[in-house]
mmCIF file of C-alpha atoms and ligand atoms in Angstrom:
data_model
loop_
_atom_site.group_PDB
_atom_site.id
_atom_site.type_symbol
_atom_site.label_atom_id
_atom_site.label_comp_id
_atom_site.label_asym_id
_atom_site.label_seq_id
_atom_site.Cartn_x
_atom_site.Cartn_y
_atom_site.Cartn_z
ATOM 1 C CA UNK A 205 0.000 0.000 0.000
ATOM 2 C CA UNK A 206 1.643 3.720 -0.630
ATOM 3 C CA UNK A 207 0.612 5.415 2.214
ATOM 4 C CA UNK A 208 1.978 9.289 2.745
ATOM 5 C CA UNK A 209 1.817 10.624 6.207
ATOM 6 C CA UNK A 210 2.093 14.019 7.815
ATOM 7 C CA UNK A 211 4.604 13.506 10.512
ATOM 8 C CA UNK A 212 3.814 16.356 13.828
ATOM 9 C CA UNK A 213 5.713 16.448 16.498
ATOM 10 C CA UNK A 214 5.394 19.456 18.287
ATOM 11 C CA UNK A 215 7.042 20.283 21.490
ATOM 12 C CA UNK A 216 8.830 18.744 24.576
ATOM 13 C CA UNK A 217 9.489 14.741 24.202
ATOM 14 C CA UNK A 218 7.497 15.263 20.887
ATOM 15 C CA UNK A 219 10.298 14.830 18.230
ATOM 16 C CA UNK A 220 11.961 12.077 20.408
ATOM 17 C CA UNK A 221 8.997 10.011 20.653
ATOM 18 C CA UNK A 222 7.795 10.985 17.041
ATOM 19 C CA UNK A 223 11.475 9.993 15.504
ATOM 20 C CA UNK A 224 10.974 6.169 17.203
ATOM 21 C CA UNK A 225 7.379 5.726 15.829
ATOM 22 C CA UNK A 226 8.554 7.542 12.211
ATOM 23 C CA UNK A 227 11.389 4.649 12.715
ATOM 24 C CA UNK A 228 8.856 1.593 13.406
ATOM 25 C CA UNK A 229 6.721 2.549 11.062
ATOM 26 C CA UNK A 230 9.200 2.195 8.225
ATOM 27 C CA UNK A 231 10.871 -0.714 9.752
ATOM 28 C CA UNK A 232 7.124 -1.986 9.413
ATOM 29 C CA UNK A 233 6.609 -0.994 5.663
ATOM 30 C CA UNK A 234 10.011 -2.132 4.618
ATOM 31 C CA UNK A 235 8.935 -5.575 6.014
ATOM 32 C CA UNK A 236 5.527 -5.899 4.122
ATOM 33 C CA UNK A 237 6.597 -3.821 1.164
ATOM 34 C CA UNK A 238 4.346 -0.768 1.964
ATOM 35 C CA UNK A 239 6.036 2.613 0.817
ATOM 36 C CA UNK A 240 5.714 4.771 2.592
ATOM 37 C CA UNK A 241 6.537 9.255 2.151
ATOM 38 C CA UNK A 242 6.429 11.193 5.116
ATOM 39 C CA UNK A 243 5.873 14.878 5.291
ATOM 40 C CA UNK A 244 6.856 16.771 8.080
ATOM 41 C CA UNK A 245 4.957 19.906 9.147
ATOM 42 C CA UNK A 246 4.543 22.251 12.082
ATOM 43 C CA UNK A 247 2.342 22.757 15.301
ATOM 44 C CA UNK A 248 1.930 23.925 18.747
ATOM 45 C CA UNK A 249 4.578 26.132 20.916
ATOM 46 C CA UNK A 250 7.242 25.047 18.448
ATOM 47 C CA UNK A 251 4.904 26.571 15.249
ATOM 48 C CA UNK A 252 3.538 29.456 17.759
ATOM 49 C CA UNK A 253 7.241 30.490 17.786
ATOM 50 C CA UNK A 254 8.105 30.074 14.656
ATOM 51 C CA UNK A 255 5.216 31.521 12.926
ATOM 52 C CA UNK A 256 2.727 32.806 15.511
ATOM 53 C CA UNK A 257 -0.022 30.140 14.660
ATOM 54 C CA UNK A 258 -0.101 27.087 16.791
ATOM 55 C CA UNK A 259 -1.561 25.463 13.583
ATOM 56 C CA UNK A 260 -0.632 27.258 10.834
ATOM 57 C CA UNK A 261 -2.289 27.110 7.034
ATOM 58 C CA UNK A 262 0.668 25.178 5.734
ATOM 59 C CA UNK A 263 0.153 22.400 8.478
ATOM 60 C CA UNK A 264 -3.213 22.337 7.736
ATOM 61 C CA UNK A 265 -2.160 21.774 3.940
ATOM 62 C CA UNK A 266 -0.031 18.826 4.807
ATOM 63 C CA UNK A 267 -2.342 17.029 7.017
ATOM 64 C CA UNK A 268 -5.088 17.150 4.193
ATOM 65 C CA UNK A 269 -2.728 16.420 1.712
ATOM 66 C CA UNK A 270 -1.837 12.823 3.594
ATOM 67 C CA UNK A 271 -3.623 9.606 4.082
ATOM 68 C CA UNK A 272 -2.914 9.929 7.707
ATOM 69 C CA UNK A 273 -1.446 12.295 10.664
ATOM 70 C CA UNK A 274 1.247 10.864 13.068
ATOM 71 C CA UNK A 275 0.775 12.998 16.060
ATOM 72 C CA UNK A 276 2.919 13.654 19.089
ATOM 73 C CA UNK A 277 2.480 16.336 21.990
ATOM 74 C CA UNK A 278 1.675 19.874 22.398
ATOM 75 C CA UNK A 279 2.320 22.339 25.438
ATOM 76 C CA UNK A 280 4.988 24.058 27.200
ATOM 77 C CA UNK A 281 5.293 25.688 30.407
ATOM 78 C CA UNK A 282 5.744 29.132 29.530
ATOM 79 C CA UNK A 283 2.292 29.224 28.284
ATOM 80 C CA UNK A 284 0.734 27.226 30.798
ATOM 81 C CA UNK A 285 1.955 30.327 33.483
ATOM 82 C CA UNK A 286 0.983 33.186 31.304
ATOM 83 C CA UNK A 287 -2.708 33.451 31.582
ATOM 84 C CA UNK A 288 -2.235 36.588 29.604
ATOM 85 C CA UNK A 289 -0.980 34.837 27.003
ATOM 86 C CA UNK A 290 -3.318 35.357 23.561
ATOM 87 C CA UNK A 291 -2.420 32.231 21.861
ATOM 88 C CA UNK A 292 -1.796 28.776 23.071
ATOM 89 C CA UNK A 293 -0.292 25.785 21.845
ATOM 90 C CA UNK A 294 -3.192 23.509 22.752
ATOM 91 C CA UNK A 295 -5.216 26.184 20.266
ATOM 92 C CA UNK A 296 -3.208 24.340 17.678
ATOM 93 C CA UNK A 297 -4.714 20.916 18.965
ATOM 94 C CA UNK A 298 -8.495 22.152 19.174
ATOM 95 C CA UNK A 299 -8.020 24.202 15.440
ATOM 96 C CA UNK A 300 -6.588 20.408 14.063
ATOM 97 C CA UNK A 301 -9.609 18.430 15.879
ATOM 98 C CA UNK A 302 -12.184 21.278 14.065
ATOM 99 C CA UNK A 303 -10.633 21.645 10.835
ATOM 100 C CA UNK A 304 -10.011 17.868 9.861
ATOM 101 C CA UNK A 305 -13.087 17.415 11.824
ATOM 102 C CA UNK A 306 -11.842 14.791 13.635
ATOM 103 C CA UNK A 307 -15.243 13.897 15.758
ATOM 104 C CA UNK A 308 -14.384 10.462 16.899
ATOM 105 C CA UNK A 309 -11.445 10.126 19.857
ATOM 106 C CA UNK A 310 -10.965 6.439 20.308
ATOM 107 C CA UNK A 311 -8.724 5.586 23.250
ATOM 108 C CA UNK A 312 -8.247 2.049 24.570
ATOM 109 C CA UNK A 313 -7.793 1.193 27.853
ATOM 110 C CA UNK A 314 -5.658 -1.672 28.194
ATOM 111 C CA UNK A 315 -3.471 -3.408 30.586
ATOM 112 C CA UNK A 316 -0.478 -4.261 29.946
ATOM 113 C CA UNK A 317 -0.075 -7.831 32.994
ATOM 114 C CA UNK A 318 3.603 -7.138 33.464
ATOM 115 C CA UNK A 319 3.000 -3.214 34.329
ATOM 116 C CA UNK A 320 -0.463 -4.035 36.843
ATOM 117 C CA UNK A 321 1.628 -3.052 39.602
ATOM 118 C CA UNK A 322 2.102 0.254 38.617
ATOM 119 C CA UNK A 323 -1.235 0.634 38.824
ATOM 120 C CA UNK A 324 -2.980 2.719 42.113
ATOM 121 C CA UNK A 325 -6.037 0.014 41.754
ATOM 122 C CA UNK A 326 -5.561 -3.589 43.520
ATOM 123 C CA UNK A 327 -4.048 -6.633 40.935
ATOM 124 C CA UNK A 328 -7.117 -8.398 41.057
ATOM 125 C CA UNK A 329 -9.185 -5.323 40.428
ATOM 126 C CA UNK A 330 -7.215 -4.112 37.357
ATOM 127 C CA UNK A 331 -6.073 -7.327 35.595
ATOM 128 C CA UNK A 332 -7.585 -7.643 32.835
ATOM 129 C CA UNK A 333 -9.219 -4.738 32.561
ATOM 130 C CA UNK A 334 -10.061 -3.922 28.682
ATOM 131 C CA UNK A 335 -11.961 -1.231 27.457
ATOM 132 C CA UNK A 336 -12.330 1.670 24.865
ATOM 133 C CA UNK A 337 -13.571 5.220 25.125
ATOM 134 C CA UNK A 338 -15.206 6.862 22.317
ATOM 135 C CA UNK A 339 -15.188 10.530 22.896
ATOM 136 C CA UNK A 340 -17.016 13.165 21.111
ATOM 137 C CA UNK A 341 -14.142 15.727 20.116
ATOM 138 C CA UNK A 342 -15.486 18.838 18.004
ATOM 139 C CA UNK A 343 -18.483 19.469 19.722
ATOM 140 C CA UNK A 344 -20.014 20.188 23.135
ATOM 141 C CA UNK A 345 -18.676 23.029 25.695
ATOM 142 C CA UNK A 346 -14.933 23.024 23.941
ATOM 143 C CA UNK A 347 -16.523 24.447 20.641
ATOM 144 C CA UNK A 348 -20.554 25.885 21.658
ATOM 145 C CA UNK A 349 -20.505 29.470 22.187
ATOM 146 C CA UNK A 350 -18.671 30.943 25.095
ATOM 147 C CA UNK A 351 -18.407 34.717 26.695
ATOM 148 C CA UNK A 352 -16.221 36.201 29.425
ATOM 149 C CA UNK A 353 -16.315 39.644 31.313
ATOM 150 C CA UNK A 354 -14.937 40.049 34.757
ATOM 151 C CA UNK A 355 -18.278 39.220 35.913
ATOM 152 C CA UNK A 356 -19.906 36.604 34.245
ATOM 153 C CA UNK A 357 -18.937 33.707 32.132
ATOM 154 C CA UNK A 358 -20.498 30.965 30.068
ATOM 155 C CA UNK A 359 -19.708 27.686 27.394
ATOM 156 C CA UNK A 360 -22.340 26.307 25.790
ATOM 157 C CA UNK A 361 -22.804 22.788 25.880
ATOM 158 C CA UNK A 362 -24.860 22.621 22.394
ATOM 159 C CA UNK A 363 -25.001 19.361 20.304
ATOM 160 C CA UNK A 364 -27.088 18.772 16.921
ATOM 161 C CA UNK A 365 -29.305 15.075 16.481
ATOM 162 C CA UNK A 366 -26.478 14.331 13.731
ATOM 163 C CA UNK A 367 -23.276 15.113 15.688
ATOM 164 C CA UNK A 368 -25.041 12.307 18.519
ATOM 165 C CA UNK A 369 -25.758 10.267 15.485
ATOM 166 C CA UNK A 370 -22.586 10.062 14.014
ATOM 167 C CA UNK A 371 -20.416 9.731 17.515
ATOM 168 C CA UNK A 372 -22.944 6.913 18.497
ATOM 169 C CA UNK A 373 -22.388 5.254 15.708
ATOM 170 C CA UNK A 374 -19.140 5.073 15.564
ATOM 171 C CA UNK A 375 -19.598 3.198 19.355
ATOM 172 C CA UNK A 376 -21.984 0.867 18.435
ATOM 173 C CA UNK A 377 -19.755 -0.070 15.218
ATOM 174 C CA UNK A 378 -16.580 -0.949 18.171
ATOM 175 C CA UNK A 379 -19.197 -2.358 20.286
ATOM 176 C CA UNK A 380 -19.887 -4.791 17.761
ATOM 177 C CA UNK A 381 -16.540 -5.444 16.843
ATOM 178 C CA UNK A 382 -15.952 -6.072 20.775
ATOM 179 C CA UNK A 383 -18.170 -7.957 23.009
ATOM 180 C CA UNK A 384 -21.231 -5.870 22.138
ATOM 181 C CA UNK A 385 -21.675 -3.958 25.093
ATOM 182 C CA UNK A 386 -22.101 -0.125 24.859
ATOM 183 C CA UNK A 387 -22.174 2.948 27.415
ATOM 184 C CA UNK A 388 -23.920 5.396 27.063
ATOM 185 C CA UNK A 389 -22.702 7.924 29.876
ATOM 186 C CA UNK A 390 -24.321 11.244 30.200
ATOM 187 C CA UNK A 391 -25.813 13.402 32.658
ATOM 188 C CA UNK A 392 -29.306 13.620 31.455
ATOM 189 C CA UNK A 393 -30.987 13.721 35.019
ATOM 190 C CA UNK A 394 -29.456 17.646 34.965
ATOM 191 C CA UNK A 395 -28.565 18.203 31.753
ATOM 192 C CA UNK A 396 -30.923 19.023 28.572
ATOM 193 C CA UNK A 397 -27.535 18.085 26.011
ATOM 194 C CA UNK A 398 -27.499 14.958 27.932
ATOM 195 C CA UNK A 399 -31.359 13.819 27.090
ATOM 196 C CA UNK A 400 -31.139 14.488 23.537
ATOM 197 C CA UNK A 401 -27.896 12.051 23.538
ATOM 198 C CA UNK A 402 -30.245 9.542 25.419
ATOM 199 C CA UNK A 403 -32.930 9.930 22.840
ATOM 200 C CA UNK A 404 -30.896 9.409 20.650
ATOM 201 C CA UNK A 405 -29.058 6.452 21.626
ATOM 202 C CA UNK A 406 -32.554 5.184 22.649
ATOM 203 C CA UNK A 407 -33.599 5.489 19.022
ATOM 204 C CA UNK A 408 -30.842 3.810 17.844
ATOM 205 C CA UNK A 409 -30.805 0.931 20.062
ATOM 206 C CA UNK A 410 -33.411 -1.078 18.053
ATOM 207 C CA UNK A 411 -31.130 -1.230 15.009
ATOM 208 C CA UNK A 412 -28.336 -2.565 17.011
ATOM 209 C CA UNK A 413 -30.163 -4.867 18.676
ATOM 210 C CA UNK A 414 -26.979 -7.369 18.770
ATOM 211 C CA UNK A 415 -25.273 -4.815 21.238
ATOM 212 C CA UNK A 416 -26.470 -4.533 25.054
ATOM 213 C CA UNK A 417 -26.745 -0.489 25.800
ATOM 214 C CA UNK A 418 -26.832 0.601 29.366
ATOM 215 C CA UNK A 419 -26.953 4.248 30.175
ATOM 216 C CA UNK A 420 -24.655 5.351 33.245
ATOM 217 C CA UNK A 421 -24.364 9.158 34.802
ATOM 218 C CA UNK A 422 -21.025 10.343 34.245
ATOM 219 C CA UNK A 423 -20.297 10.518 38.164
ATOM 220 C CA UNK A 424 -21.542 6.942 38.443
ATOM 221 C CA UNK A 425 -19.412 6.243 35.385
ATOM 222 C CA UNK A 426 -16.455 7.632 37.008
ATOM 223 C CA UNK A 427 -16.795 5.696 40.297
ATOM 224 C CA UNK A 428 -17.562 2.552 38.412
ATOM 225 C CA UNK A 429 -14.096 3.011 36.607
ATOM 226 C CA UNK A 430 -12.048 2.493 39.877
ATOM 227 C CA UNK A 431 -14.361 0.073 41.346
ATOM 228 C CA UNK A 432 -14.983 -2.374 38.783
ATOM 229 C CA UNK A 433 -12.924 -1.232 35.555
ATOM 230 C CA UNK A 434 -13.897 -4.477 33.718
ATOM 231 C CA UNK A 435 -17.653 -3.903 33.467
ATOM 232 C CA UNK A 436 -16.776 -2.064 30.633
ATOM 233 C CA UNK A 437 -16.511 -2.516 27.218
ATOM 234 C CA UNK A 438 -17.020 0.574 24.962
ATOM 235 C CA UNK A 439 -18.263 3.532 26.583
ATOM 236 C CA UNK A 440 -19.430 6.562 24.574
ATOM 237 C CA UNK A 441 -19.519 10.246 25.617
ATOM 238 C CA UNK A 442 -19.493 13.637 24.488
ATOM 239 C CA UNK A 443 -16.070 16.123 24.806
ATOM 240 C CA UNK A 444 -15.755 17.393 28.307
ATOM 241 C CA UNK A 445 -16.952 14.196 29.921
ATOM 242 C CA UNK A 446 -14.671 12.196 28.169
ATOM 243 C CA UNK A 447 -11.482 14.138 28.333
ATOM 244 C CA UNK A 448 -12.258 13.596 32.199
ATOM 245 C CA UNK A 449 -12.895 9.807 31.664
ATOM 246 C CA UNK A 450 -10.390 8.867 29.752
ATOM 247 C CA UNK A 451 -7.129 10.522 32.138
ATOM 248 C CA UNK A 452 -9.012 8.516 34.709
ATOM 249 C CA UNK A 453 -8.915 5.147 32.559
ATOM 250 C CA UNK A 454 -5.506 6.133 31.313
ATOM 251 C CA UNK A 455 -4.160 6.079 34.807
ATOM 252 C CA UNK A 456 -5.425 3.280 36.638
ATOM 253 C CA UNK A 457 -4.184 0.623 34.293
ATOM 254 C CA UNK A 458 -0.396 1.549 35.200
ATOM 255 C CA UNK A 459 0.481 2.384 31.984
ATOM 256 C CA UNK A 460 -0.406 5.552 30.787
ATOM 257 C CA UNK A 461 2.837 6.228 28.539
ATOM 258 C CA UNK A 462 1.753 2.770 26.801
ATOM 259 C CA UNK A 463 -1.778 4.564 25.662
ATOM 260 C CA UNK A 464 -2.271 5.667 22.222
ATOM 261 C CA UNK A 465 -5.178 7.038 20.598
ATOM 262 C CA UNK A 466 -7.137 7.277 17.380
ATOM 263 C CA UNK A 467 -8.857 10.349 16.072
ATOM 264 C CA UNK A 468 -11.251 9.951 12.714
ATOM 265 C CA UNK A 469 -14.183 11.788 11.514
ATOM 266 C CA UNK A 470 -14.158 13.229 8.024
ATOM 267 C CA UNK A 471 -10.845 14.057 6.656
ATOM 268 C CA UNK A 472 -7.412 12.787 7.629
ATOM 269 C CA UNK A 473 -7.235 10.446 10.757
ATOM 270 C CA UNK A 474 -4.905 11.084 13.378
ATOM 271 C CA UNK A 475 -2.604 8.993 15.730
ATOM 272 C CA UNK A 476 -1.425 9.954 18.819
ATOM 273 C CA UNK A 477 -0.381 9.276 22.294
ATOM 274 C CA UNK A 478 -2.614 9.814 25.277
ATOM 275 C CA UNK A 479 -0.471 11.204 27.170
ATOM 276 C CA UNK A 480 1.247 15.024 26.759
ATOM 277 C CA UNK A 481 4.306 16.727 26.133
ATOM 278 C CA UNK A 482 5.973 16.234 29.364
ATOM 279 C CA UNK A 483 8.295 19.534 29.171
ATOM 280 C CA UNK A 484 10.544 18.466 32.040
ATOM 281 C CA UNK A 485 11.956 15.829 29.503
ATOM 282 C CA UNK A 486 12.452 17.111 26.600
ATOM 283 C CA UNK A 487 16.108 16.490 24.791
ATOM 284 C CA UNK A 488 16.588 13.987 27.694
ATOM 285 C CA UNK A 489 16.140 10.429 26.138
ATOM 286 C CA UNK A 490 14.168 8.951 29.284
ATOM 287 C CA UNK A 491 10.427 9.226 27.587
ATOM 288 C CA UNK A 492 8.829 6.176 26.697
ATOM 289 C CA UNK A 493 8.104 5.935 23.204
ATOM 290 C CA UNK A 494 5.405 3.318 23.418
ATOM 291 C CA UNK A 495 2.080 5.048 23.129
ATOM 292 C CA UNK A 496 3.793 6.961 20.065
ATOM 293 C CA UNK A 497 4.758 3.151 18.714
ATOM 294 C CA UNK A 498 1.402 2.035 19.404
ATOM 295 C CA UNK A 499 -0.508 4.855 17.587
ATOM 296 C CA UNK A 500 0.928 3.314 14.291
ATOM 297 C CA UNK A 501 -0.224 -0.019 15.315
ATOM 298 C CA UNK A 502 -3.461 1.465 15.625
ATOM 299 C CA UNK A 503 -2.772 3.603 12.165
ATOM 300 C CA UNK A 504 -1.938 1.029 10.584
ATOM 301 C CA UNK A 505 -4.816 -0.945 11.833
ATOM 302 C CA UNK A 506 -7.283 1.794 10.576
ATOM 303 C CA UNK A 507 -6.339 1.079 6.801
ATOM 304 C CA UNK A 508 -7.489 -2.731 7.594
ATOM 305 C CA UNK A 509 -3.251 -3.835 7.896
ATOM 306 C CA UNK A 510 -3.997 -6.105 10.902
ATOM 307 C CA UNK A 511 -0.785 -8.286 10.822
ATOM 308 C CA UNK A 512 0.994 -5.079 10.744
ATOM 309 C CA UNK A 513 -0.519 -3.662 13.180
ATOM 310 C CA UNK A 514 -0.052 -6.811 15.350
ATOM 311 C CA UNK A 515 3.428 -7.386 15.120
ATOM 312 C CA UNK A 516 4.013 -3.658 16.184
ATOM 313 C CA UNK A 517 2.179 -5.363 19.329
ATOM 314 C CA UNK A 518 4.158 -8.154 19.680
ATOM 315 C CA UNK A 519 8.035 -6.183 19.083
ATOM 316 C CA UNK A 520 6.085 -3.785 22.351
ATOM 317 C CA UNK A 521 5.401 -7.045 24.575
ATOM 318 C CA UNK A 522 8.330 -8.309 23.895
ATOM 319 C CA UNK A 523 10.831 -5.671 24.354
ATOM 320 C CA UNK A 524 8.575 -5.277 27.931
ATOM 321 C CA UNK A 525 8.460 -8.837 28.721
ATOM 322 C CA UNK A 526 12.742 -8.316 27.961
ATOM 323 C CA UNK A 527 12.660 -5.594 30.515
ATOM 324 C CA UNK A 528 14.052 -3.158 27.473
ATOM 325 C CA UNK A 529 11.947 -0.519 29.180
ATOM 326 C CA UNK A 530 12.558 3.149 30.101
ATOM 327 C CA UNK A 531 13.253 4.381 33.268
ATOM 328 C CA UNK A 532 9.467 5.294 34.790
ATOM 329 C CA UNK A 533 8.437 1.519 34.380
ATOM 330 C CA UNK A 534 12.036 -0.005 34.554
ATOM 331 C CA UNK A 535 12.137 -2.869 36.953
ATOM 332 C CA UNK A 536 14.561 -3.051 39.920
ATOM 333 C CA UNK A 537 17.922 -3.012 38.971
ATOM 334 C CA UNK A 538 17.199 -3.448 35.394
ATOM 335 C CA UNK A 539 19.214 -1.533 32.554
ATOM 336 C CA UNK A 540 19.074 1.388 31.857
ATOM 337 C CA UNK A 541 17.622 2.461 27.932
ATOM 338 C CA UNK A 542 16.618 5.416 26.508
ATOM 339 C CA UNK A 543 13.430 6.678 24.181
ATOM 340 C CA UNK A 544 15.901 6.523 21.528
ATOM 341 C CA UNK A 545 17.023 2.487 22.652
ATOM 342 C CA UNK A 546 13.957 1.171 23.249
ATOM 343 C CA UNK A 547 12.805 2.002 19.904
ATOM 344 C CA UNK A 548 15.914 0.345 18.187
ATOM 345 C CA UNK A 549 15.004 -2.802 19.947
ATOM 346 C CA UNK A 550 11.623 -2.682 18.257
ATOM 347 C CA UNK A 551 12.687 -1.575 15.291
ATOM 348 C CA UNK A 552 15.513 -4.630 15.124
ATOM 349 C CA UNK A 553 12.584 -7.130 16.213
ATOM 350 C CA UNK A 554 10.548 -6.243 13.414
ATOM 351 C CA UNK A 555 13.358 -6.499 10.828
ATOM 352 C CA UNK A 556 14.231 -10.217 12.531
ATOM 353 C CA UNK A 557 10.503 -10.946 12.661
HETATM 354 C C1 IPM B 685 -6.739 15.935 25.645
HETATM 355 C C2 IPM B 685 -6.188 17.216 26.233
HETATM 356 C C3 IPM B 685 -6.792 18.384 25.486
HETATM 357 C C4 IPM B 685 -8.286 18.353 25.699
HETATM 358 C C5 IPM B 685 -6.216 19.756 25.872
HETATM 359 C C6 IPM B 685 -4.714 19.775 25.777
HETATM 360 C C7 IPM B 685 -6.839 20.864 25.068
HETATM 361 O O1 IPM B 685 -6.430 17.285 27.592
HETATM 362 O O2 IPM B 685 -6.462 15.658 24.460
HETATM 363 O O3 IPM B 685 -7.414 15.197 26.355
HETATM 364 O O4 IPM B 685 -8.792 18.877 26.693
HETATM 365 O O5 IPM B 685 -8.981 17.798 24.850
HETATM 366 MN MN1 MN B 686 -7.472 15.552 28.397
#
């Protein structure tokens, strides 16, 4: 398959993390004769710098101009503390989720057995935990109509019938893929955005009658997440609720620098870690490039390349199960490898695969 992809790495441990997955994935084209072009392009505090625009036109350009986006991290400190400040980096993220209208944020929760102890949940509470959020991303409070005076302030939580349809949709397609059991989680005893979704969702049921559908308040949701993680399956939720969600389900399986994530909707997908730009790091070689690695498994696996996909997953168990790890989930006494080693490993197991 010829495949071109906009490579954006943005700031802190981006361009480490981004240079290892840019290295599997060729490693993994090379191996099952894929070419594969990349294009490199600009974003965040690193573009904001450069040309002002956190997610400049050009940028734009080169994601829609690609098959897919290989994303890494956004944000830096000096931002965060300026509050003053009229431009952001994460601007750059929200402008990319709006203008490829990118609806659909898939994130899996999984655990990874050897890391369970890393987790702040008991073992037997965690293991085996396996799940996937499906969060609305270009609608809801981020994007509804907002105002500020020193007063008064308000965001609008406003969703259309066809921005519930589509995100539903897209839950009850993984459901099925899964083991057909979909969440619905809302607030709709308080909120009116909420009910539509439920109407919705209870409209749609009866075509996906092959999938169980519960519906679950978000703060039940929440609660249900660190008491009994594997009730769920997929869960399904609009923007703010599932930005909330999903650092909670990122966390508890141990492994949150092992997440990656999956944003479609109508243009050019995206791939990306969970996790952020972790300034502190940068230029330091101790990040863990997984979740970056992982994100073109799950790239890969959008264009229907499953045995690519799955030996990325195999070369990531087994450089874990070989204790090839980096420092934050390095075991006792085990070696020492960098962002920048870990990734070789991978890259060598998939040329010896
Ligand atoms: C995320 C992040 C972003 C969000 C921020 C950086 C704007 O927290 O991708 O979850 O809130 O969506
Ligand atoms: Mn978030």
């Amino acid at each position: 398959m010829k495949l071109k992809i906009a490579v954006l790495a943005g700031d802190g441990i981006g361009p480490e993390i981004s240079e290892q997955g840019v290295q599997v994935m060729s490693a993994v084209a090379e191996r099952f004769g894929h070419d594969v072009e990349y294009e490199y392009a600009i974003c965040g505090a690193d573009a904001i710098d450069k040309v002002g625009d956190p997610f400049p036109e050009e940028t734009f350009q080169t994601c829609t101009r690609a098959d897919a986006v290989l994303f890494s991290a956004v944000g830096d400190p000096k931002y965060d503390n300026d509050p003053t400040a009229k431009v952001r980096p994460e601007q750059g993220l929200l402008a990319m989720r709006k203008r490829l209208g990118l609806f659909a944020n898939v994130r899996p929760v999984e655990t990874f057995d050897c890391l369970i102890h890393k987790s702040p949940l008991k073992d037997d509470l965690v293991r085996g935990a396996d799940f996937v959020c499906i969060r609305e991303l270009t609608g809801g409070m981020y994007f509804g109509e907002k105002y500020q005076d020193n007063d008064k302030a308000y965001d609008t939580n406003f969703y259309s019938r066809p921005e519930v349809e589509r995100i539903l949709r897209v839950g009850y397609d993984y459901a099925r893929r899964r083991h057909k059991h979909l969440t619905v989680v809302d607030k709709a005893n308080v909120l009116a955005s909420s009910r539509l979704w439920r109407q919705v969702a209870k409209e749609m049921a009866p075509q996906y009658a092959d999938v169980e559908t519960d519906f679950m308040f978000v703060d039940n949701a929440a609660m249900r997440m660190i008491q009994d993680p594997r009730f769920f399956d997929v869960i399904v939720t609009e923007n703010t609720f599932g930005d909330i969600l999903t650092d909670e389900g990122s966390c508890i399986t141990g492994s949150m620098g092992l997440l990656p994530s999956a944003s479609t909707g109508e243009s050019t997908p995206v791939f990306e870690p969970v996790h952020g730009s972790w300034p502190q790091a940068a230029g330091q070689n101790i990040a863990n490039p997984l979740a970056q690695i992982l994100s073109v498994a799950m790239l890969y696996e959008y264009f229907n390349l499953e045995a690519e996909g799955r030996l990325i997953r195999e070369a990531v168990n087994a450089s874990l199960d070989a204790n090839v790890r980096t420092p934050e989930i390095q075991v006792e006494g085990g070696a020492h490898y960098g962002t920048r080693e870990v990734g070789e490993w991978i890259v060598d197991y998939i040329r010896k695969a």
